[in-house]
Structure formats: structure tokens, C-alpha cells
Coordinates of C-alpha atoms and ligand atoms in Angstrom, one line a residue:
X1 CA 186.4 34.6 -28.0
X2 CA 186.3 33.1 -24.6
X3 CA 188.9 31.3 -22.3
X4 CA 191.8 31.3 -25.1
X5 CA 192.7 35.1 -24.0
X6 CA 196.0 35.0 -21.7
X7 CA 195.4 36.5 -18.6
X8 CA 197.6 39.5 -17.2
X9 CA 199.6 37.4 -14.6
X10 CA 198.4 38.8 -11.0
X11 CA 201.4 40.4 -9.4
X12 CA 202.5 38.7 -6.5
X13 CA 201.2 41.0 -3.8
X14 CA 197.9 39.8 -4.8
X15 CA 198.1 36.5 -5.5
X16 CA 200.1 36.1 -2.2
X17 CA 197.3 38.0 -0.6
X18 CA 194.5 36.0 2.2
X19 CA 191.0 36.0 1.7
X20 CA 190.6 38.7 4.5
X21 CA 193.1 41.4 3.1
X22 CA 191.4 40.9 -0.3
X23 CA 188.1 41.7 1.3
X24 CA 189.3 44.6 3.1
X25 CA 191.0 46.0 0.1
X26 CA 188.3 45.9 -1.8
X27 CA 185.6 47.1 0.3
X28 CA 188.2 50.7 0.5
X29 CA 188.8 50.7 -3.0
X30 CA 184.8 50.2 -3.5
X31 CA 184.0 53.3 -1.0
X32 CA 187.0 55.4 -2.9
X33 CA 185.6 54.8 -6.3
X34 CA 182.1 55.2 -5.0
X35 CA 179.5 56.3 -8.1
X36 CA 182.1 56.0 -10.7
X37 CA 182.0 52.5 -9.9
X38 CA 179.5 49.5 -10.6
X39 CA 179.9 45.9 -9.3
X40 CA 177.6 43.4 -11.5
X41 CA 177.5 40.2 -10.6
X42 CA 175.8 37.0 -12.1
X43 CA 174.2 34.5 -9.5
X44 CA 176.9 31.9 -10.3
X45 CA 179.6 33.7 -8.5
X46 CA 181.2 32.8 -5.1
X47 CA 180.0 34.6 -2.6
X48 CA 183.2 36.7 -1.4
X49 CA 182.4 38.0 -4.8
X50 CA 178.9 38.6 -5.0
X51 CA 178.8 40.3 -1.5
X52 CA 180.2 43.3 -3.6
X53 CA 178.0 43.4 -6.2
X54 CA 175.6 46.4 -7.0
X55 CA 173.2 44.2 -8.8
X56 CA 173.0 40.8 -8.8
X57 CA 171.0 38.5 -11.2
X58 CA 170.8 36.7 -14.5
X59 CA 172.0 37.5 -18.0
X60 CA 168.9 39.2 -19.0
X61 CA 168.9 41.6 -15.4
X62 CA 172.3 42.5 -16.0
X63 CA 172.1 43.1 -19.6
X64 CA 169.5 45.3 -18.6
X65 CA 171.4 46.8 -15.7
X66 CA 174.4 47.7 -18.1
X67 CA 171.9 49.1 -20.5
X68 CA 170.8 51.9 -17.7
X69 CA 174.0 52.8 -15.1
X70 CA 175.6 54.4 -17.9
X71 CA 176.4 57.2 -15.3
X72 CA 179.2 55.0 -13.9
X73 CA 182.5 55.4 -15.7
X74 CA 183.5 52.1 -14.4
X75 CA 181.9 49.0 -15.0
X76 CA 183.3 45.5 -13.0
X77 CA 181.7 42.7 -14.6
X78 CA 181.7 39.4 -12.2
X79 CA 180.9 36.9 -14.3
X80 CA 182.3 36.0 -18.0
X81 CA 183.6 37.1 -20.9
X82 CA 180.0 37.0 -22.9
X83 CA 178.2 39.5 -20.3
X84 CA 181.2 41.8 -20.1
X85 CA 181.6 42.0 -23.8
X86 CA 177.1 42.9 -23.9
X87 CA 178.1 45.3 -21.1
X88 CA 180.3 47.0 -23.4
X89 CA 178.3 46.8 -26.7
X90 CA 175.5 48.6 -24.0
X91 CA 177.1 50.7 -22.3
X92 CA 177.8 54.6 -23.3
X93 CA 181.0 56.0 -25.2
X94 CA 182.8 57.3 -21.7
X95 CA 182.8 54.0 -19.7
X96 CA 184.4 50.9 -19.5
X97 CA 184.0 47.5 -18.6
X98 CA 186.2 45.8 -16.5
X99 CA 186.6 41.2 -16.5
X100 CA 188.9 40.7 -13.5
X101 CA 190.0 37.9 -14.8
X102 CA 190.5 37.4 -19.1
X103 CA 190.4 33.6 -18.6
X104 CA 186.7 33.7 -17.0
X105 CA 185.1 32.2 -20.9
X106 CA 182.5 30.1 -21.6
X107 CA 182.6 26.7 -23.2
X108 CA 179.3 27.0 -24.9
X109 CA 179.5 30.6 -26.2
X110 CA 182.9 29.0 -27.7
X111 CA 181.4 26.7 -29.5
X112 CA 180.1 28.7 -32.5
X113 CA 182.5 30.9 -34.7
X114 CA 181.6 32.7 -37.9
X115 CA 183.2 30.9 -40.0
X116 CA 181.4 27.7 -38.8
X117 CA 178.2 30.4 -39.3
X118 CA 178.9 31.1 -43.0
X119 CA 179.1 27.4 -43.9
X120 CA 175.7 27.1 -42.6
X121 CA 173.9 30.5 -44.2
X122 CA 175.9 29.2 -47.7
X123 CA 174.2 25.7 -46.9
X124 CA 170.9 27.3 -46.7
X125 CA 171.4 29.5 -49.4
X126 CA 172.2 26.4 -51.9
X127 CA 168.9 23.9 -50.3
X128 CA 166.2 26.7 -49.8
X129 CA 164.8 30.2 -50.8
X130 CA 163.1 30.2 -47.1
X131 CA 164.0 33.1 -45.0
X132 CA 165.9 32.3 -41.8
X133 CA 166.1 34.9 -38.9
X134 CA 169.3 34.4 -36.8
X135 CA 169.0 34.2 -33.2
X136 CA 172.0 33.7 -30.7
X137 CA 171.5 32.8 -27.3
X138 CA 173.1 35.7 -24.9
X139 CA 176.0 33.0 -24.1
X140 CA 178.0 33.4 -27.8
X141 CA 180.6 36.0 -29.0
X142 CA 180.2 39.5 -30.0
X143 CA 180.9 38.4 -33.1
X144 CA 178.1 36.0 -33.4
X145 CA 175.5 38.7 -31.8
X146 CA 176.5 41.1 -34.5
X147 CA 176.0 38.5 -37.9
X148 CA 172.5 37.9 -36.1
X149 CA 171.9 42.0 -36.2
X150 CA 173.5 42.0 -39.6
X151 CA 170.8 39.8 -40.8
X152 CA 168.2 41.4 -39.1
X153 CA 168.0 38.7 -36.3
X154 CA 168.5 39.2 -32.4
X155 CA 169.8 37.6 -28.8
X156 CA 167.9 36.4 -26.7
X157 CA 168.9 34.8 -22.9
X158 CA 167.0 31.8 -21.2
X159 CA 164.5 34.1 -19.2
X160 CA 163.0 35.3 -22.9
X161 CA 164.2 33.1 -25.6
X162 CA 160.2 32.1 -26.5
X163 CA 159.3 35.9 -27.0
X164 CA 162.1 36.4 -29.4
X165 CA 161.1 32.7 -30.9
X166 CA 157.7 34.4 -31.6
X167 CA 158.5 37.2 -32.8
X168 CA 161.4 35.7 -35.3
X169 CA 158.5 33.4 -36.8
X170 CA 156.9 36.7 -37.5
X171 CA 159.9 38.0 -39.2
X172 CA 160.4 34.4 -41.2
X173 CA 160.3 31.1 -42.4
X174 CA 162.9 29.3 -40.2
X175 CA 165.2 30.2 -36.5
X176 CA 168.4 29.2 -36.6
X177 CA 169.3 29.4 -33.2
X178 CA 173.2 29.2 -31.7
X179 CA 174.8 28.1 -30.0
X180 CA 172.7 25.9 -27.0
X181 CA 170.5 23.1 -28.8
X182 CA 168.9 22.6 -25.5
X183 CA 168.0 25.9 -24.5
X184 CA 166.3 26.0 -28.8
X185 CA 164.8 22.2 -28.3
X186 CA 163.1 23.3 -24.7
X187 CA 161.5 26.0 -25.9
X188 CA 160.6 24.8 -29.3
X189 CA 158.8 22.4 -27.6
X190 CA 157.2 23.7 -24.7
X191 CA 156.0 26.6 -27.2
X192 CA 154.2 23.6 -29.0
X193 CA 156.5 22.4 -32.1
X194 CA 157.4 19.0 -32.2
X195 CA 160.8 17.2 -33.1
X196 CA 160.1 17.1 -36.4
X197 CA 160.3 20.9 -36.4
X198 CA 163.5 20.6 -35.3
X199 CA 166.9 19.8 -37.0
X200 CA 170.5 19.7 -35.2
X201 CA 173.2 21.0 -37.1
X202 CA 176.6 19.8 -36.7
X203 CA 179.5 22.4 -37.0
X204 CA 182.1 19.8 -36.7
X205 CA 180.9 17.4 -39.7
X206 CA 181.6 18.4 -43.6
X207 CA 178.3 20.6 -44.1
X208 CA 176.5 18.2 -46.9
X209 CA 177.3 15.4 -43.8
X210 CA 174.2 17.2 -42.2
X211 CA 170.5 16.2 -43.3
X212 CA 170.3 18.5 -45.9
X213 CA 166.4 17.1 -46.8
X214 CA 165.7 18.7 -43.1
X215 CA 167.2 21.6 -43.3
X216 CA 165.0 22.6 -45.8
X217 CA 161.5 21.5 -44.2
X218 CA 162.6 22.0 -40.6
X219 CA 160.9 25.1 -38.7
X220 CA 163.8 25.3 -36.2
X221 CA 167.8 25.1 -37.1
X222 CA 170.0 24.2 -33.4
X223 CA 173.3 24.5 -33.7
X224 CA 175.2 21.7 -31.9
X225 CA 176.4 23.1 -28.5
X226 CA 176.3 22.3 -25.1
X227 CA 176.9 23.4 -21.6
X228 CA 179.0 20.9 -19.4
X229 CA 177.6 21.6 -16.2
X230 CA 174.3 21.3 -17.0
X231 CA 174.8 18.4 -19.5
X232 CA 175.1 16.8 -16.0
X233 CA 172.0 16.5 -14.6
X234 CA 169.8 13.4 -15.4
X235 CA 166.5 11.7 -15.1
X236 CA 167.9 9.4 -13.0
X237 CA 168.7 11.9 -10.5
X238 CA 165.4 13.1 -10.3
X239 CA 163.9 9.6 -9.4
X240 CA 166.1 9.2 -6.9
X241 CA 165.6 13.1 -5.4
X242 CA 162.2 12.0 -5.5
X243 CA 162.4 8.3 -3.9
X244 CA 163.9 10.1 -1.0
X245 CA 161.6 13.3 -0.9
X246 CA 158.4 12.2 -1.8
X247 CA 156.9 15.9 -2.1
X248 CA 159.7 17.8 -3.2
X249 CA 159.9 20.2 -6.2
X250 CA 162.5 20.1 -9.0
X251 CA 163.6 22.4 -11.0
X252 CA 165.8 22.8 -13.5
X253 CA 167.9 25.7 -16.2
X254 CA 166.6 25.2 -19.5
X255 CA 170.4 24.2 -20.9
X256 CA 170.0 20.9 -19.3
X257 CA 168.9 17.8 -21.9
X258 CA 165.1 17.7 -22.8
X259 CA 164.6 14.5 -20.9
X260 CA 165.5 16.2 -17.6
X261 CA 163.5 19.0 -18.3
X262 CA 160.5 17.2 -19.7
X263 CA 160.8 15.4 -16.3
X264 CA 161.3 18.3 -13.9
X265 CA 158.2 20.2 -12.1
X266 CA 159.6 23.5 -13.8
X267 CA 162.3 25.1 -15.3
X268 CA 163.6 28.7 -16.1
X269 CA 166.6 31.3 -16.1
X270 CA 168.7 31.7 -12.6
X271 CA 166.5 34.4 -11.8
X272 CA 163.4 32.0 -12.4
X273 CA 165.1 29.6 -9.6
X274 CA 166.0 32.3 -7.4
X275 CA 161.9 33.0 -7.4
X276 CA 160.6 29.8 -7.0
X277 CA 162.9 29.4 -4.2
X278 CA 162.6 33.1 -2.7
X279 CA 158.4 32.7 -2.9
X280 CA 158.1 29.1 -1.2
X281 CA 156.8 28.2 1.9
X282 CA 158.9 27.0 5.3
X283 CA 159.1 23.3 5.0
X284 CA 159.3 22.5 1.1
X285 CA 161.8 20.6 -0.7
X286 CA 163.7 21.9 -3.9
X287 CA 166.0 19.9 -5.6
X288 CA 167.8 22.0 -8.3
X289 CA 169.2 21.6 -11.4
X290 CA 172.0 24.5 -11.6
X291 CA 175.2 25.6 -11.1
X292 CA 176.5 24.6 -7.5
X293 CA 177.4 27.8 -6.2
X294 CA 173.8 29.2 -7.2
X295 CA 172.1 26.1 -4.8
X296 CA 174.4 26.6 -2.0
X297 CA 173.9 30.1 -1.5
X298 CA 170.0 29.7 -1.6
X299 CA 170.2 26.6 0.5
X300 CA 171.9 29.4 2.7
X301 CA 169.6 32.0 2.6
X302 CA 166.8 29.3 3.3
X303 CA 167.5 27.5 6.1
X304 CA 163.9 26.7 6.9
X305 CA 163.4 24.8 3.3
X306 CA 165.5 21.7 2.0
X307 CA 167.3 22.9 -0.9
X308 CA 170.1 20.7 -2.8
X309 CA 171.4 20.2 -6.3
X310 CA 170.3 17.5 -8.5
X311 CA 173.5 16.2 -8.9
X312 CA 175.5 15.0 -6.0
X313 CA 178.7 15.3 -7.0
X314 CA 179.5 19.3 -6.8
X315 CA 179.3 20.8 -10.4
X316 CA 180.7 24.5 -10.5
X317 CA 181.0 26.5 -13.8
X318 CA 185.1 26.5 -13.3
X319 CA 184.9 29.8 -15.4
X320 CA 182.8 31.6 -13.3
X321 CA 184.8 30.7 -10.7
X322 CA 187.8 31.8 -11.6
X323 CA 186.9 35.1 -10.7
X324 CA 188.4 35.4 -6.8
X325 CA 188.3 38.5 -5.0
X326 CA 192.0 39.1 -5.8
X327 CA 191.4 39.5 -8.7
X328 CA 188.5 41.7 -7.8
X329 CA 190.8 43.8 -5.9
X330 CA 193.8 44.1 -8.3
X331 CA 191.3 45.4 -10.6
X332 CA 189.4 47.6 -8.3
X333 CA 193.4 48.9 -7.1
X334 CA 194.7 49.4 -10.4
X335 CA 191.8 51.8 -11.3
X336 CA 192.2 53.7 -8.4
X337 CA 195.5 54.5 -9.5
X338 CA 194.0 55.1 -12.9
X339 CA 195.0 52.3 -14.3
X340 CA 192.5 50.4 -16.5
X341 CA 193.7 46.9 -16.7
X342 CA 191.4 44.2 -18.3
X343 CA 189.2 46.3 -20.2
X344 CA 186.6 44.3 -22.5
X345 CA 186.4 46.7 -25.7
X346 CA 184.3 45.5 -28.8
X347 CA 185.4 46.8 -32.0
X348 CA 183.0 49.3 -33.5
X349 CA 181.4 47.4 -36.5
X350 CA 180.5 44.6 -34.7
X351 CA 179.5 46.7 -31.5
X352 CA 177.0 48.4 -34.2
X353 CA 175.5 45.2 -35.5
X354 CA 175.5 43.6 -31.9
X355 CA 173.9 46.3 -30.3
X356 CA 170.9 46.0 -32.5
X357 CA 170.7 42.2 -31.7
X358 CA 170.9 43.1 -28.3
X359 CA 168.3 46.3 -28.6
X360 CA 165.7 44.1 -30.4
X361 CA 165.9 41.6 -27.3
X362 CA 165.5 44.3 -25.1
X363 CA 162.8 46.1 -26.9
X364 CA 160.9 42.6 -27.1
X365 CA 161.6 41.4 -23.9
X366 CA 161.6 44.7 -21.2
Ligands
13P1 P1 171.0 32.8 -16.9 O1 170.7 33.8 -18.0 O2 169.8 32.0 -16.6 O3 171.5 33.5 -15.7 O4 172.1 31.8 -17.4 C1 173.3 32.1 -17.8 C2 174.2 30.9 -17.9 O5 175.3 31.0 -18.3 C3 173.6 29.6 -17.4 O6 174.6 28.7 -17.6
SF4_2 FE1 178.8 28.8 -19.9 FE2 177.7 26.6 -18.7 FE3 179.3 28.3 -17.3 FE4 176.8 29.0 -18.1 S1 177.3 27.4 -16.6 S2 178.7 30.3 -18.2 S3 176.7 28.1 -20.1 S4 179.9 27.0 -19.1

């Protein structure tokens, strides 16, 4: 589930309310709550947002974040559905976890469902005895985490998915990874395989429309899905970055298209930018391949480097943003008056087998 939930209209008060009241509001209802409260935010959000967070950082930090305050009773996720939904598979029996706003999905973890999952495992099941490990990229339902700890699988998020590659090809014959070909293809290959190891398979086709030959000899299985903002970015934008700036650096998330990547002087996780850029010297050029509001605020933070994004034209993850701090502060207000409004609660069985997907990435990756 993603961006189909309806969200609980914001009353008027808030959705009336300035950028300044919404600021001051929260910062009281922040001090009131004090440690039963945790902020999380991933680097994607707008900064009136992320100035409240506790911890900031990528999918991977955050999971890991939500895996050890389990002191707070309240848990604000600012970000999307996806990470809330891990925050509560994490988290302990007595807390909850808070989305400020319901509509904040994500296209690509909505691009996989388990019935489009059990077409492929009874595809495989008819072409090949091979085993298959199941491994979901941290951007995909509870749902899907939960069939990949069902069948003894895990998550993994773009700052580790080649550890959890090696250790599924100790567990197995074949990945099948969901739901980010890009993220699967940019690994596969930079940990050596070629594109012959690799097979793309097509959710939206009748399964025998697939190549059926390759799904039995192929090492790695890539489901079809894709990230809009980053499918963006381009080769072409890199050559011109670099007509203009002889000596600068690109680098790029590793759900942009293997030609960009394959092109770029690096890529990695947010937290893998954030790095690059944090450890750099005064005077260097960066030209990144991320989510806008990621780039602005380190071209902030770094006014003695020239940071911009690839792309020229802004690209923002709308879903991230639609997380505004009135929304931040109805929540923050409404459990202050113990009220719990938006609460992300994952039922049990799957919060079982998802947890273990989650654990094994954890255990593997920490
Ligand atoms: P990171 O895990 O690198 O923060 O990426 C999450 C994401 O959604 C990128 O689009
Ligand atoms: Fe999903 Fe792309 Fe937004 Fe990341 S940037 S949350 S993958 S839509």
C-alpha cells in the first residue's frame, strides 16, 4: 500500500495556518512531548521539516534508528509510507508510529503486489527446480517484506543491497529482487555479473510473455520497477555538467538507469552523497544525481563548493513532499491531547515475517 490511502482531511485551523505559526506550534508541542517523542526524518524532506528531526538520514540509518529508540512511545516518521510501516514492524509492542500525512506513498514500492509475486514464484516453480532467495528493496510494502521472510529471503536498502546480494547467493541458486531493476542491475554489475546474469521480469505482461528460457539460466530475477525522479537523470546531462565544469565530480543514487551510473564518478545511498559532499574540499564541484530538495540543502550547507543537480529542471519526490509542517503539527497537537491520529499499524502475521526480512538485513548489514 502507498498513496491510494485517503488522508484524514486537515481541519481548517491547520490548513489555514502560516508557515511561522506551524513552526512555533510545533517546536511547543515538541518540548511538551519531550522523550516520549521521536522526530525521524529522511534527507529528502523540506527543510521546515527536517529542522525538527531527531535523526536524520537514509533508509538504512533510520531503519536502524527505529530499531533502537524503542524508549519513545511516539514515533513521527517524516518521510513515506514504506519507512513508517519498517518503523513499526521494528519498533516495540508500546509505541507507535505516526505518517503525518497518509498520502506521502511511493511510486516504486507500488509497483509490486503479491499477487503479481505469486505469478512469478508459480512461474518459477513450473521452468526450474533452482532455489530462489527473495530480496525486496527497503522501498516495497509490508507485505512484500514479509513473503521475502516467509521464504527465507530479506530487505535490503541502497547503502547495502551487495552484502545482502552475497549473502543470498550463499543461501541459493538465483535473487529475485523487487521492486527497483536499477537499484538490482547496478549492483549486479558493479559486484561483477554481467547482463546475461540478469533477466527483467515484467509484472504487467501475461507471465509465459516473459523469457521463460532466461528465467531459468539467469543468476539474477529484476522485477520491472522504476523510480520517476531518478529515471530523470541522463548521460546527456553529465556531458554537459562536465563541458561546463571541467573538474567536477558527479555522483549519482543507484535507482537512476545503468547508463548514468556507468557514466558517473560514483554512486551510493543519500547518506553516501551526503559524505562525499560533507568530506570534500573548499573549491570542488559536485553535480548530483538526487532528489532536489537533498541538493539544495547541501548546496546550502556548502557554500564554499559548487553543488547542483544533474537535472536542471527541479525534480522533487512529490510524496515526500507532501509532508508540510502542518501536518507535522496537527499530528504533534493531536497527541498531545492524546489523540493518535495517523498511526501506521502492520498486521501481526505479516509484521512476523517482515521483521525477519528486516532483522536479516540488519544482522548482515550493522
Ligand atoms: P536512501 O535509502 O538512499 O535514502 O533512498 C531512499 C529512496 O527512496 C531513494 O529514492
Ligand atoms: Fe519513492 Fe522515488 Fe520518492 Fe524515493 S524518490 S521515495 S523511490 S518515488
Amino acid at each position: 500500500m502507498g498513496t491510494a490511502l485517503i488522508q484524514q482531511i486537515l481541519p481548517d485551523e491547520y490548513a489555514n495556518m502560516t508557515d511561522e505559526e506551524a513552526d512555533e506550534r510545533i517546536r511547543l508541542a515538541d518540548t511538551l512531548l519531550g522523550d516520549r517523542l521521536v522526530i525521524l526524518g529522511h534527507h529528502y524532506q523540506v527543510d521546515e521539516i527536517i529542522k525538527f528531526a531527531d535523526y536524520t538520514g537514509d533508509s538504512f540509518k533510520l531503519s536502524q534508528e527505529s530499531a533502537a529508540r524503542t524508549d519513545a512511545e511516539f514515533v513521527v516518521f517524516c518521510g513515506v509510507h514504506f519507512m513508517a510501516e519498517s518503523a513499526d514492524i521494528l519498533g516495540g509492542e508500546h509505541q507507535h508510529v505516526i505518517l503525518p500525512n497518509l498520502t506521502a506513498g511511493c511510486s516504486m514500492a507500488d509497483m509490486v503486489n503479491l499477487e503479481q509475486v505469486g505469478d512469478l514464484w508459480d512461474t518459477l516453480e513450473e521452468v526450474t527446480d533452482a532455489r530462489c532467495v527473495p530480496v525486496t528493496y527497503m522501498n516495497s510494502s509490508a507485505a512484500i517484506k514479509a513473503f521475502c521472510g516467509e521464504y527465507d529471503g530479506s530487505v535490503c536498502t541502497s547503502s547495502n543491497c551487495a552484502k545482502v546480494f552475497e549473502w543470498a547467493l550463499t543461501q541459493g541458486d538465483k535473487i529475485i529482487f523487487f521492486p527497483d531493476e536499477h537499484l538490482g542491475r547496478n549492483t549486479a554489475l558493479a559486484m561483477g555479473f554481467s547482463e546475461d546474469d540478469l533477466m527483467v521480469w515484467n509484472p504487467l505482461i501475461p507471465p509465459e510473455d516473459n523469457d521463460l528460457e532466461k528465467l531459468k539460466r539467469c543468476k539474477f530475477i529484476l522485477w520491472k520497477g522504476w523510480c520517476s525522479v531518478h529515471g530523470r537523470f541522463s548521460v546527456e546531462q553529465i556531458e554537459l555538467a562536465r563541458r561546463d565544469f571541467p573538474d567536477i565530480t558527479v555522483i549519482v543514487h543507484p535507482e537512476c538507469r545503468h547508463e548514468v551510473v556507468a557514466k558517473a564518478d560514483g554512486f551510493g545511498s543519500t547518506a553516501y552523497i551526503v559524505k562525499r559532499v560533507n568530506e570534500a574540499a573548499p573549491g570542488t564541484a559536485w553535480a548530483i544525481g538526487t532528489e532536489i530538495n537533498l541538493v539544495s540543502r547541501l548546496a546550502k550547507q556548502h557554500p564554499d563548493k559548487t553543488i547542483f543537480c544533474l537535472d536542471p529542471i527541479v525534480c522533487p519526490c512529490s510524496t515526500m513532499y507532501r509532508i508540510q509542517p502542518q501536518y507535522l503539527a496537527w499530528a504533534l497537537e493531536n497527541l498531545l491531547q492524546g489523540n493518535i491520529v495517523n498511526e501506521i499499524k502492520v498486521p501481526e502475521r505479516e509484521k512476523q515475517f517482515a521483521r525477519k526480512a528486516l532483522d536479516r538485513m540488519l544482522s548482515l548489514a550493522s
